[in-house]
Every structure is written in C-alpha cells, then in structure tokens.
Amino acid sequence: MPLLAPFKTSYGEMDIKHLCIVKLASEDGIEGYGELDAFEFPWYTEETTETAGLIIKDYLLPLLKGVDLQNPNQVNTLFKVFRGNEMAKAAVETAVWDMFAQVANQPLATFVGGSISNIDVGVSIGIQESPTILVSIVRKYVSEGYSRVKLKIKPGFDVEWVKQVRAAFPKLNLMVDANSAYTRADIETLKQLDKYDLAMIEQPFGPTDFVNHAWLQRQIATPICLDENIRSLEDAKQAFELKSAKAINLKIARVGGLAEAIKIAEFCAENNILVWCGGMYEAGIGRAHNIALASRAEFTFPGDISASNRYFHQDIIQNEIIIDNGKIATPANIGIGVTVDQPVLEGYCTKREVIVLD
Ligand code: OSB
Ligand code: MG
C-alpha cells in the first residue's frame, strides 16, 4: 500500500507499506485476521516481509497442526519453541485471538479485557527538512484532534525542531522518538532536549542497550521510553530492574502477540511504568488489534493509533478508522470488529498462498 507521504525516521525513508495479511479458517467456518508488521527492510528489527512470510509458512503454522486449542494464550507457549521472529508470531497469534473473540461472541476489545470505548490518540510525525515545515504539520494534526504528538528526531534534526514546535504549542503533550540514533557522546544534546517539557524521549540508544539508557535516565528528568529494547516480558522486567526506562511503547508485533503484550501491560501497571500502545503504520486489521489492546485500563497515555487516513488513500477495511472529537471509538462488532474490504485487498494483492493443515 502506498503511503500518502513518505515517512522518514533515523533509519531511512519509507513510501510503500508492504503488507502480509494472515487469514486463518477453522474447520467449523470461523475466520480470523492478523496483519504482519514487518517491513520490506530489516531496519527496525531483523524481520522482513519475506522472512516473516517464510517463518509463518514453514515453522509457525505447522506448530498448530492437530492442536485442539482451548485458549488463545496457548499459541504464545506453542510458538516459544522457536526463537525471535516476534512479528511473524504476532501475525498468526492475533488472528487466533480474533477467532476466539468470535467464538465468545465478543468484540476483541472486551475479550482482551478492555473497557475504554473511546481511546485518546496521538500521531507520530516523520523527520522534516525544516522546523518551520514541522510546525505547520503539527498544527494540521492538532486541528484534526490528535491529543499527543511524537516527533521523530536524529542528530542534526533535533533541538531546534523541538524548540520551535514547543514555542508554537506551549501546552501540547509532546514527545520525541530517536529510533536508536544517539550514543553516550550525544549527552549534551540529550540534556538540551530535557528542557522542553517533553512527555518522554523514546529509544535514544541502541536496540539492546539497557545499561546506557539507565545511565542517561540518571542524568535527565524527562522519562525515557523504550521501544526497540522490549521484545518480551523478560525485557520489561530487565528495564524495570535496571531503571532503564519510565515508560514503554508497547507494540503487539514486537513482543510476539497479544498474550505477551497483555502480560507486559499488567507488569507495567503494577510497577509504575507508563505503558502506551505503539504503531507500525498498520492497515485496518493491525490497527483494529492495536485499538483492542489500547482499550485496556493500563493504557492511560495516547498511543500511536491514528486514523486510517493518516497513512493511506484507502484502507483495506470497509469503515475506515476515524477520529471523532479527538478519539477513536473501539469497534463494537464481534472479533476485531472491522470488515475487510475484499475488493480493496484484492486490488493491492500481488501474491496469495493457501496452506492446509491436515
Ligand atoms: O519507532 O515507533 C516507532 C513506525 C515504524 C517503525 C517504528 C516506529 C514507527 C512510528 C509510527 O513511530 C507509528 C505509527 O503511527 O504507526
Ligand atoms: Mg519508536
């Protein structure tokens, strides 16, 4: 799916979102949908659309063969025999959750323990050429109702950009995300960013670096939020023990699915770590899964859950996700609660594979 505008992070620029949609069907006719979050290139984690597709087909789906699932949480346990590949696992696991919610005759949000029917939403804005352009883009999203704004930063595109946005919007719930672009040598820049009343600084250092994040957190007042570092509940516990972060950007796909995500959300709430729902430019199916998770009571900070039209000309679901009065309504229909627009999906489709587990 082409993105409305290229999105630039410290990793690079993206203008097309490669999608892989997983549709599971049971013998008794129940269908569940999951969306793979991996990108074309392995810059956020090691996975790509291609590698995850292969892992799903050759390793994960065979694990479900002949298993009489009683509970969607079993999938997380079954998949633990294989290391990593969290996004591939999540694409399948979330489809199983959709099926079980339908069997329970509940919206997925209710089924996963959610209770918030209108969620606050935030927007993530890519790196812009100049602070002036950035300020005008922020203004557009604020006028659309986004109640929190995240700015992507990298060295050379940071303090001045943040300074000008803060000057234009003194009260805005504002934060930055570096996607691992800084090192200890950048401490002076990071201390400068500490002056702009940011809600948090997301992932300044390397993707497996707990120690240096703790080192930085001791020197700045702004909470550090970890994204890339947190791939499991164990990682969240490690961040807590080492005091590497005060917040976690929780993405279903990065932690291997909804079961692990729920455990992490519970751990964060119990240990006073701010947890919120991140995004990966999902199309409608992944977006619906994110909304279900974010409807749980632990999610008190607006997530990177924007409307369908923030990224796409046309989403793959019939009623696109919209913002109304600054909020997104949790779908009330059973399962993921959105209906896949088959002709639109077909229109984007370049390859289809049918796998029969018998
Ligand atoms: O770091 O949170 C991130 C998108 C792709 C990969 C990593 C990240 C992001 C975003 C966009 O920030 C979030 C969204 O709006 O979906
Ligand atoms: Mg991030």
Short mmCIF file of C-alpha atoms and ligand atoms in Angstrom, two decimals:
data_model
loop_
_atom_site.label_atom_id
_atom_site.label_comp_id
_atom_site.label_asym_id
_atom_site.label_seq_id
_atom_site.Cartn_x
_atom_site.Cartn_y
_atom_site.Cartn_z
CA MET A 1 0.00 0.00 0.00
CA PRO A 2 1.44 3.39 -0.94
CA LEU A 3 1.76 5.80 1.98
CA LEU A 4 0.16 9.23 1.48
CA ALA A 5 3.54 10.83 2.09
CA PRO A 6 6.99 9.32 2.65
CA PHE A 7 7.74 8.74 6.33
CA LYS A 8 11.28 9.50 7.46
CA THR A 9 12.91 8.14 10.62
CA SER A 10 16.53 7.93 11.70
CA TYR A 11 16.62 4.55 9.89
CA GLY A 12 15.59 5.84 6.49
CA GLU A 13 12.56 6.76 4.42
CA MET A 14 9.55 4.63 3.55
CA ASP A 15 6.90 5.32 0.92
CA ILE A 16 5.22 1.94 0.49
CA LYS A 17 3.95 -0.33 3.25
CA HIS A 18 4.40 -3.96 2.26
CA LEU A 19 1.58 -5.95 3.78
CA CYS A 20 1.10 -9.59 4.58
CA ILE A 21 -2.38 -10.46 5.79
CA VAL A 22 -2.90 -13.76 7.59
CA LYS A 23 -6.39 -15.20 7.42
CA LEU A 24 -6.97 -18.34 9.48
CA ALA A 25 -10.02 -20.50 8.93
CA SER A 26 -11.18 -23.29 11.20
CA GLU A 27 -12.99 -26.47 10.18
CA ASP A 28 -16.23 -25.05 11.54
CA GLY A 29 -16.05 -21.93 9.40
CA ILE A 30 -14.65 -19.30 11.76
CA GLU A 31 -12.21 -16.88 10.15
CA GLY A 32 -9.68 -14.71 11.94
CA TYR A 33 -7.41 -11.98 10.62
CA GLY A 34 -3.92 -10.90 11.58
CA GLU A 35 -1.58 -8.39 9.96
CA LEU A 36 2.18 -8.73 9.72
CA ASP A 37 4.02 -5.61 10.88
CA ALA A 38 7.45 -6.40 9.40
CA PHE A 39 8.80 -4.01 6.78
CA GLU A 40 10.41 -4.62 3.42
CA PHE A 41 13.80 -3.89 5.01
CA PRO A 42 15.10 -5.24 8.36
CA TRP A 43 15.85 -1.86 9.91
CA TYR A 44 13.50 -1.84 12.89
CA THR A 45 14.05 -5.48 13.85
CA GLU A 46 15.68 -8.31 11.91
CA GLU A 47 12.45 -9.42 10.30
CA THR A 48 11.26 -8.53 6.81
CA THR A 49 8.01 -9.23 4.98
CA GLU A 50 9.79 -12.08 3.17
CA THR A 51 11.50 -13.71 6.15
CA ALA A 52 8.38 -13.49 8.28
CA GLY A 53 6.29 -14.99 5.49
CA LEU A 54 8.69 -17.92 5.35
CA ILE A 55 8.71 -18.38 9.14
CA ILE A 56 4.91 -18.32 9.23
CA LYS A 57 4.59 -20.89 6.48
CA ASP A 58 7.38 -23.31 7.27
CA TYR A 59 7.64 -23.09 11.05
CA LEU A 60 4.67 -21.49 12.84
CA LEU A 61 1.61 -22.83 11.04
CA PRO A 62 2.89 -26.43 11.31
CA LEU A 63 3.01 -25.96 15.12
CA LEU A 64 -0.76 -25.51 15.07
CA LYS A 65 -1.36 -28.71 13.13
CA GLY A 66 -3.53 -31.16 15.05
CA VAL A 67 -3.62 -28.95 18.16
CA ASP A 68 -7.04 -28.56 19.73
CA LEU A 69 -6.68 -25.00 21.01
CA GLN A 70 -8.76 -24.24 24.08
CA ASN A 71 -7.49 -20.74 24.69
CA PRO A 72 -5.65 -18.18 22.54
CA ASN A 73 -2.91 -17.87 25.18
CA GLN A 74 -1.73 -21.37 24.23
CA VAL A 75 -0.37 -20.07 20.93
CA ASN A 76 2.26 -17.93 22.67
CA THR A 77 3.50 -21.02 24.56
CA LEU A 78 3.50 -23.21 21.44
CA PHE A 79 5.48 -20.62 19.47
CA LYS A 80 8.16 -20.31 22.18
CA VAL A 81 9.95 -23.38 20.77
CA PHE A 82 11.27 -21.05 18.08
CA ARG A 83 13.38 -18.02 18.96
CA GLY A 84 12.64 -14.45 17.96
CA ASN A 85 10.57 -13.78 14.85
CA GLU A 86 8.10 -11.91 17.03
CA MET A 87 6.32 -10.19 14.15
CA ALA A 88 5.72 -13.45 12.31
CA LYS A 89 4.38 -14.97 15.53
CA ALA A 90 2.13 -11.98 16.22
CA ALA A 91 0.60 -12.06 12.72
CA VAL A 92 -0.66 -15.61 13.36
CA GLU A 93 -1.37 -15.25 17.08
CA THR A 94 -3.53 -12.15 16.67
CA ALA A 95 -5.63 -13.96 14.03
CA VAL A 96 -6.24 -16.72 16.60
CA TRP A 97 -7.39 -14.08 19.12
CA ASP A 98 -9.84 -12.74 16.54
CA MET A 99 -11.28 -16.27 16.13
CA PHE A 100 -11.62 -16.85 19.88
CA ALA A 101 -13.32 -13.48 20.39
CA GLN A 102 -15.86 -14.51 17.75
CA VAL A 103 -16.43 -17.85 19.46
CA ALA A 104 -17.01 -15.93 22.72
CA ASN A 105 -19.37 -13.63 20.77
CA GLN A 106 -17.49 -10.56 22.00
CA PRO A 107 -15.64 -7.63 20.45
CA LEU A 108 -11.92 -8.36 20.66
CA ALA A 109 -11.51 -5.31 22.90
CA THR A 110 -13.87 -6.79 25.50
CA PHE A 111 -12.37 -10.25 25.05
CA VAL A 112 -8.86 -8.99 25.87
CA GLY A 113 -10.15 -7.21 28.97
CA GLY A 114 -10.59 -3.76 27.51
CA SER A 115 -13.07 -1.32 28.98
CA ILE A 116 -12.34 2.04 27.31
CA SER A 117 -14.83 2.66 24.49
CA ASN A 118 -13.26 5.85 23.14
CA ILE A 119 -9.49 5.98 23.10
CA ASP A 120 -7.30 9.07 23.03
CA VAL A 121 -4.99 9.14 20.07
CA GLY A 122 -1.60 10.51 19.20
CA VAL A 123 0.29 10.95 15.97
CA SER A 124 3.88 10.16 15.04
CA ILE A 125 5.45 12.64 12.62
CA GLY A 126 8.48 11.81 10.48
CA ILE A 127 11.66 13.90 10.26
CA GLN A 128 11.08 17.12 8.29
CA GLU A 129 13.52 19.26 6.35
CA SER A 130 12.99 22.35 8.48
CA PRO A 131 11.47 23.29 11.84
CA THR A 132 9.03 25.61 10.03
CA ILE A 133 7.62 22.76 7.93
CA LEU A 134 7.39 20.63 11.06
CA VAL A 135 5.42 23.29 12.95
CA SER A 136 2.86 23.52 10.12
CA ILE A 137 2.44 19.72 10.04
CA VAL A 138 1.98 19.62 13.81
CA ARG A 139 -0.67 22.34 13.50
CA LYS A 140 -2.60 20.27 10.94
CA TYR A 141 -2.68 17.17 13.18
CA VAL A 142 -3.56 19.12 16.31
CA SER A 143 -6.51 20.63 14.43
CA GLU A 144 -7.64 17.10 13.47
CA GLY A 145 -7.89 16.21 17.16
CA TYR A 146 -4.69 14.35 17.98
CA SER A 147 -4.04 14.90 21.66
CA ARG A 148 -0.38 13.91 21.70
CA VAL A 149 2.35 14.49 19.14
CA LYS A 150 5.52 12.46 18.67
CA LEU A 151 8.36 13.93 16.62
CA LYS A 152 10.95 11.70 15.03
CA ILE A 153 14.45 13.02 15.62
CA LYS A 154 18.04 12.23 14.72
CA PRO A 155 21.33 14.07 15.27
CA GLY A 156 21.20 17.42 13.48
CA PHE A 157 17.39 17.32 13.31
CA ASP A 158 16.57 17.63 16.98
CA VAL A 159 16.91 20.56 19.43
CA GLU A 160 15.94 23.36 17.04
CA TRP A 161 12.97 21.37 15.68
CA VAL A 162 11.71 20.61 19.19
CA LYS A 163 12.33 24.17 20.35
CA GLN A 164 10.19 25.66 17.58
CA VAL A 165 7.35 23.19 18.00
CA ARG A 166 7.33 23.80 21.74
CA ALA A 167 7.30 27.58 21.20
CA ALA A 168 4.31 27.27 18.86
CA PHE A 169 2.44 24.82 21.15
CA PRO A 170 3.39 25.55 24.76
CA LYS A 171 0.84 23.16 26.29
CA LEU A 172 0.94 20.31 23.76
CA ASN A 173 1.55 16.76 25.01
CA LEU A 174 4.79 16.42 23.06
CA MET A 175 7.49 13.75 22.86
CA VAL A 176 10.34 12.63 20.61
CA ASP A 177 11.50 9.28 19.18
CA ALA A 178 15.11 8.74 18.11
CA ASN A 179 14.93 5.10 16.94
CA SER A 180 18.38 4.43 18.44
CA ALA A 181 20.15 7.28 16.64
CA TYR A 182 22.20 8.58 19.63
CA THR A 183 25.10 7.38 21.76
CA ARG A 184 26.66 8.46 25.06
CA ALA A 185 28.69 11.01 23.10
CA ASP A 186 25.46 12.93 22.46
CA ILE A 187 24.79 13.61 26.14
CA GLU A 188 24.86 17.39 25.71
CA THR A 189 22.17 17.28 23.00
CA LEU A 190 20.04 14.97 25.14
CA LYS A 191 20.40 17.36 28.09
CA GLN A 192 19.22 20.19 25.82
CA LEU A 193 16.12 18.18 24.90
CA ASP A 194 15.46 17.80 28.62
CA LYS A 195 14.47 21.50 28.72
CA TYR A 196 11.33 21.33 26.57
CA ASP A 197 8.89 19.67 28.92
CA LEU A 198 8.68 16.53 26.77
CA ALA A 199 6.42 13.70 27.95
CA MET A 200 9.27 11.31 27.14
CA ILE A 201 12.25 10.58 24.93
CA GLU A 202 11.74 7.31 23.08
CA GLN A 203 14.63 4.94 22.35
CA PRO A 204 17.59 7.30 22.20
CA PHE A 205 20.19 4.48 22.35
CA GLY A 206 20.78 1.09 20.75
CA PRO A 207 18.09 -1.56 20.45
CA THR A 208 19.53 -3.94 23.08
CA ASP A 209 21.10 -1.33 25.32
CA PHE A 210 19.63 -1.37 28.82
CA VAL A 211 22.71 -0.11 30.66
CA ASN A 212 23.28 3.14 28.81
CA HIS A 213 19.58 4.01 28.89
CA ALA A 214 19.80 3.69 32.69
CA TRP A 215 22.93 5.86 32.64
CA LEU A 216 21.03 8.53 30.70
CA GLN A 217 17.90 8.30 32.84
CA ARG A 218 20.02 9.16 35.90
CA GLN A 219 21.01 12.45 34.25
CA ILE A 220 17.79 13.75 32.74
CA ALA A 221 14.37 14.46 34.23
CA THR A 222 12.43 13.59 31.05
CA PRO A 223 11.23 9.98 31.23
CA ILE A 224 12.96 7.58 28.88
CA CYS A 225 10.61 5.33 26.92
CA LEU A 226 11.86 2.06 25.47
CA ASP A 227 10.57 0.70 22.16
CA GLU A 228 13.07 -1.50 20.25
CA ASN A 229 14.54 -2.89 23.52
CA ILE A 230 11.32 -4.54 24.70
CA ARG A 231 10.68 -7.84 22.88
CA SER A 232 9.24 -9.82 25.82
CA LEU A 233 8.02 -9.62 29.41
CA GLU A 234 11.59 -10.52 30.45
CA ASP A 235 12.88 -7.39 28.70
CA ALA A 236 10.29 -5.25 30.53
CA LYS A 237 11.44 -6.75 33.83
CA GLN A 238 15.04 -6.05 32.94
CA ALA A 239 14.26 -2.42 32.10
CA PHE A 240 12.47 -2.09 35.43
CA GLU A 241 15.26 -3.69 37.50
CA LEU A 242 17.96 -1.62 35.82
CA LYS A 243 15.84 1.58 35.83
CA SER A 244 16.44 1.94 32.10
CA ALA A 245 13.03 3.48 31.42
CA LYS A 246 9.98 5.04 32.99
CA ALA A 247 7.76 4.26 30.01
CA ILE A 248 7.29 1.52 27.42
CA ASN A 249 5.95 1.85 23.91
CA LEU A 250 4.16 -1.49 23.62
CA LYS A 251 3.68 -2.98 20.18
CA ILE A 252 1.84 -6.27 19.80
CA ALA A 253 4.04 -7.27 16.88
CA ARG A 254 7.35 -6.50 18.58
CA VAL A 255 6.55 -8.81 21.51
CA GLY A 256 5.13 -11.75 19.54
CA GLY A 257 1.44 -11.18 20.06
CA LEU A 258 -1.42 -10.15 22.30
CA ALA A 259 -0.78 -12.65 25.10
CA GLU A 260 2.73 -11.30 25.74
CA ALA A 261 1.54 -7.70 25.26
CA ILE A 262 -1.15 -8.10 27.92
CA LYS A 263 1.38 -9.57 30.37
CA ILE A 264 3.70 -6.62 29.77
CA ALA A 265 0.87 -4.11 30.21
CA GLU A 266 -0.03 -5.73 33.54
CA PHE A 267 3.59 -5.74 34.67
CA CYS A 268 3.96 -2.04 33.79
CA ALA A 269 0.80 -1.05 35.65
CA GLU A 270 1.92 -2.99 38.75
CA ASN A 271 5.36 -1.40 38.70
CA ASN A 272 4.51 2.16 37.87
CA ILE A 273 5.93 2.13 34.35
CA LEU A 274 3.83 4.19 31.93
CA VAL A 275 2.68 1.90 29.14
CA TRP A 276 1.12 3.01 25.87
CA CYS A 277 0.30 1.45 22.51
CA GLY A 278 2.72 1.99 19.65
CA GLY A 279 2.16 1.57 15.94
CA MET A 280 3.91 0.38 12.76
CA TYR A 281 1.85 2.16 10.07
CA GLU A 282 -0.67 -0.68 10.27
CA ALA A 283 -3.51 -1.03 7.82
CA GLY A 284 -7.02 -1.59 9.18
CA ILE A 285 -6.55 -5.11 10.53
CA GLY A 286 -3.44 -4.37 12.60
CA ARG A 287 -4.96 -1.05 13.61
CA ALA A 288 -8.05 -2.87 14.96
CA HIS A 289 -5.83 -5.18 17.03
CA ASN A 290 -3.98 -2.15 18.43
CA ILE A 291 -7.24 -0.45 19.36
CA ALA A 292 -8.41 -3.57 21.20
CA LEU A 293 -5.20 -3.64 23.27
CA ALA A 294 -5.30 0.10 23.92
CA SER A 295 -8.85 -0.18 25.29
CA ARG A 296 -7.44 -1.86 28.42
CA ALA A 297 -7.27 0.28 31.54
CA GLU A 298 -3.43 0.25 31.71
CA PHE A 299 -3.32 2.49 28.63
CA THR A 300 -3.65 5.96 30.07
CA PHE A 301 -1.36 7.75 27.60
CA PRO A 302 -2.47 8.36 23.96
CA GLY A 303 -0.96 5.78 21.62
CA ASP A 304 0.44 5.95 18.09
CA ILE A 305 -3.01 4.95 16.92
CA SER A 306 -4.06 7.30 14.20
CA ALA A 307 -6.97 7.29 11.75
CA SER A 308 -6.71 5.24 8.55
CA ASN A 309 -6.35 8.45 6.53
CA ARG A 310 -3.16 9.44 8.39
CA TYR A 311 -1.24 6.95 6.22
CA PHE A 312 -3.42 5.58 3.41
CA HIS A 313 -5.53 6.73 0.46
CA GLN A 314 -7.76 3.76 1.02
CA ASP A 315 -7.63 1.29 3.86
CA ILE A 316 -8.38 -2.44 3.48
CA ILE A 317 -11.41 -2.28 5.77
CA GLN A 318 -14.94 -1.14 4.95
CA ASN A 319 -15.44 1.51 7.59
CA GLU A 320 -12.12 3.22 7.92
CA ILE A 321 -10.89 4.16 11.36
CA ILE A 322 -11.72 7.79 12.02
CA ILE A 323 -11.14 10.35 14.74
CA ASP A 324 -14.23 11.84 16.27
CA ASN A 325 -13.85 14.58 18.88
CA GLY A 326 -10.21 13.67 19.36
CA LYS A 327 -10.95 9.98 19.96
CA ILE A 328 -11.20 6.68 18.13
CA ALA A 329 -14.20 4.53 19.02
CA THR A 330 -13.43 0.93 19.97
CA PRO A 331 -15.26 -1.25 17.39
CA ALA A 332 -18.42 -2.73 18.89
CA ASN A 333 -18.78 -5.65 16.46
CA ILE A 334 -17.54 -9.09 17.48
CA GLY A 335 -13.98 -10.19 16.75
CA ILE A 336 -11.62 -7.47 15.52
CA GLY A 337 -14.81 -5.54 14.79
CA VAL A 338 -13.84 -4.29 11.34
CA THR A 339 -14.87 -5.83 8.00
CA VAL A 340 -12.14 -6.45 5.46
CA ASP A 341 -12.93 -4.79 2.14
CA GLN A 342 -12.17 -7.77 -0.09
CA PRO A 343 -12.07 -5.86 -3.44
CA VAL A 344 -9.64 -3.32 -1.99
CA LEU A 345 -7.48 -6.09 -0.51
CA GLU A 346 -7.55 -7.92 -3.86
CA GLY A 347 -6.53 -4.70 -5.56
CA TYR A 348 -3.35 -4.48 -3.52
CA CYS A 349 -2.67 -8.23 -3.59
CA THR A 350 0.37 -9.46 -5.54
CA LYS A 351 0.65 -12.97 -4.12
CA ARG A 352 -1.59 -15.37 -2.29
CA GLU A 353 -0.81 -18.71 -0.69
CA VAL A 354 -3.22 -21.21 0.77
CA ILE A 355 -1.90 -23.60 3.39
CA VAL A 356 -3.98 -26.55 4.52
CA LEU A 357 -3.07 -28.15 7.84
CA ASP A 358 -4.39 -31.66 7.68
O1 OSB B 1 9.59 3.81 16.38
O2 OSB B 1 7.54 3.86 16.94
C1 OSB B 1 8.41 3.72 16.08
C2 OSB B 1 6.83 3.37 12.66
C3 OSB B 1 7.58 2.35 12.16
C4 OSB B 1 8.60 1.82 12.90
C5 OSB B 1 8.88 2.32 14.15
C6 OSB B 1 8.10 3.33 14.68
C7 OSB B 1 7.08 3.88 13.90
C8 OSB B 1 6.27 5.03 14.30
C9 OSB B 1 4.95 5.24 13.61
O3 OSB B 1 6.62 5.85 15.12
C10 OSB B 1 3.82 4.85 14.47
C11 OSB B 1 2.51 4.82 13.73
O4 OSB B 1 1.92 5.87 13.55
O5 OSB B 1 2.05 3.72 13.30
MG MG B 2 9.75 4.09 18.41
#
